[in-house]
Amino acid sequence: MPSSHEVRVLFITPEVYPLCHTGGLGDVSAALPAALRRLQTDVRLLLPGYPQVLAGVKYKSKVAEFNELSQFLPSTLLSARLSLSKSENIPVFIINCPGLFGRAGGPYIDTFGHAWPDNALRFGLLSKIGAILASDASPIAWRPDIVHCNDWQSGLTPAYLHFYQGKKAATVITIHNLAFQGIFPPGSVVQLGLPEDSFDIHGVEYHGNLSFLKAGLYYADHITTVSPNYAEEIQTESQGSGLQGLLAARRRHLTGITNGIATSDWNPATDPHLARNYSSETLSDKVANKSALQQQMGLAVDADLPLFATISRLSHQKGIDLLIQIAPQLVKIPAQLIILGSDEAGLSHQLSQLIQTYPKAIAIYIGFNEALSHLIEAGADCFLMPSRFEPCGLNQMYSQRYGTPPVVHATGGLVDTVVDCTSATLADGSASGFLFAPITADNLLNTIKRAARAYHNKKIWQRLQKNGMAKDFSWHASATAYQEIYRSLLS
Ligand code: ADP
Ligand code: GLC
């Protein structure tokens, strides 16, 4: 078994911060490899060559050509460095295939919100090249001991490797979100060069179709997901998205590891996007961010009104429809509300009606805005996450670090990262937010009211803020847990 600093990991991901990210997977794909590298693991990323990736990396050089993969368009493999900060960068491999990745729009959808029709080929190629680089058929000298896949987009890598006879790396797949499975028609199996008999319940087949994610979960040596509580939930019928049987059968090879956060990017003491920096010792400076935020969003500038906010994909998963439902009562508390999000569920019309009715109390920004997301974490008093399910969630951790206690549905990783405010948890110093269940509009509203009452008790509120700010959400512990899994697979 290689000693820890010799372990080589190919980390395959369809998105990475800051070049291309639609959600938490992008954040994780930068921060986890960086943390593993600090623990002397040689991690390198494999990414699709979207235009923003090709434009955003340094020191690109061609290291291989793939002209003979009969199912796919010809592509080249580039080696480059991705800068995460002035002092930190990660080696990346990029698949340059303009026919599949060189287009405007999102990584998975076009500018009208429709899935790219050739997604099976696009992410089939990502999976296939990942498998080649992880085998003794690789055209490059650097060979990983472990190939670490993420979500459905690299789910076929473990399947390709399973059917490869030569020497190959061990495989890990991380589920960031079981709701997205990469389902394609049965004909894709042969089109992507998988053996016909892999199209079986004991294989890549899922209700008559090919499922990229199921392929990964079936063939990978180890499965991880992004919180211990979600690891349990996905083995049940209500949260298993039809894969609960397979996941329960593989439970000895399934581990929940809570994500960390990039504590240098998300630090209120140094964050360049804030109106004023602050720490738990200078919490009174936080209010300068609240006034700046209220002003920027056109709300009444009022230091005493509790300001609730959320930053999220506006999807069914995130429970934004419930928030829209209770928004008029939230305003009556009285309180203010800010929503920042990209619309995935056609909610823009209802949201704009809310702003028209309550222009000084509710503000909404539709779109992706990194700088605003930082100012909101600092300027809001309380962060809202009424997610129906949440594999881990990052914003509730950012908000605790920013002294902005979260109100969250007691689900998935939110249970593992937020401690409900009660007299007992206030006394033992663990209280850091507000949890509710089951998920109903009434429960959400009542918990928001509970938070508003606590907000007006300055002593309690400060205790909550300081407890959250003192928590260690760094990647170190999670990266160490991943490292242990890699080692166990190699021993
Ligand atoms: P998910 O991956 O399910 O979308 P997470 O909480 O894990 O949820 O991660 C969401 C990430 O995306 C966070 O870093 C969040 O701040 C960011 N984000 C989501 N929507 C926006 C937006 N509209 N503008 C800026 N950042 C956003
Ligand atoms: C997914 C999940 C989210 C998680 C993120 C990163 O998008 O929805 O809960 O934090 O991946 O693992």
Coordinates of C-alpha atoms and ligand atoms in Angstrom, one line a residue, residues 15 22-29 150-151 174-178 180 225-227 230 257 259-260 313 317-318 385 387 389-397 413-414 475 482, ligand 2:
E15 CA -18.0 21.7 -12.3
T22 CA -24.2 25.8 -10.5
G23 CA -24.2 24.8 -6.8
G24 CA -22.3 23.2 -4.0
L25 CA -20.6 20.5 -6.1
G26 CA -18.5 23.3 -7.6
D27 CA -17.4 24.6 -4.2
V28 CA -16.6 21.1 -3.0
S29 CA -14.7 20.2 -6.1
N150 CA -18.8 12.8 -8.3
D151 CA -22.5 12.5 -9.0
T174 CA -19.7 10.6 -4.0
I175 CA -23.4 11.3 -4.1
H176 CA -24.0 15.0 -3.8
N177 CA -27.6 14.8 -4.8
L178 CA -29.5 11.5 -5.5
F180 CA -30.2 13.9 -10.3
T225 CA -22.3 10.9 0.4
V226 CA -22.0 14.4 1.9
S227 CA -23.4 13.9 5.4
Y230 CA -28.2 11.8 4.4
I257 CA -18.8 12.5 5.4
N259 CA -18.7 18.7 3.7
G260 CA -16.5 21.5 5.0
R313 CA -31.3 27.4 -6.6
Q317 CA -35.8 20.8 -3.4
K318 CA -35.1 24.2 -1.7
M385 CA -33.2 27.0 4.4
S387 CA -35.1 22.5 2.0
F389 CA -34.2 17.5 1.4
E390 CA -30.6 18.6 1.6
P391 CA -27.7 16.1 1.2
C392 CA -25.4 18.5 3.0
G393 CA -26.0 22.2 2.3
L394 CA -23.2 24.8 2.5
N395 CA -25.1 28.1 3.1
Q396 CA -26.1 27.1 6.6
M397 CA -22.4 26.7 7.4
G413 CA -26.9 17.5 6.4
L414 CA -28.8 20.4 8.0
W475 CA -12.3 20.8 5.4
Y482 CA -11.7 10.7 2.6
Ligands
GLC2 C1 -25.6 19.1 -3.8 C2 -26.6 19.1 -2.6 C3 -26.1 20.0 -1.4 C4 -24.6 19.7 -1.2 C5 -23.8 19.9 -2.4 C6 -22.3 19.7 -2.3 O1 -25.9 19.9 -4.8 O2 -27.9 19.5 -3.0 O3 -26.8 19.7 -0.3 O4 -24.2 20.6 -0.2 O5 -24.3 19.0 -3.4 O6 -22.0 18.4 -1.8

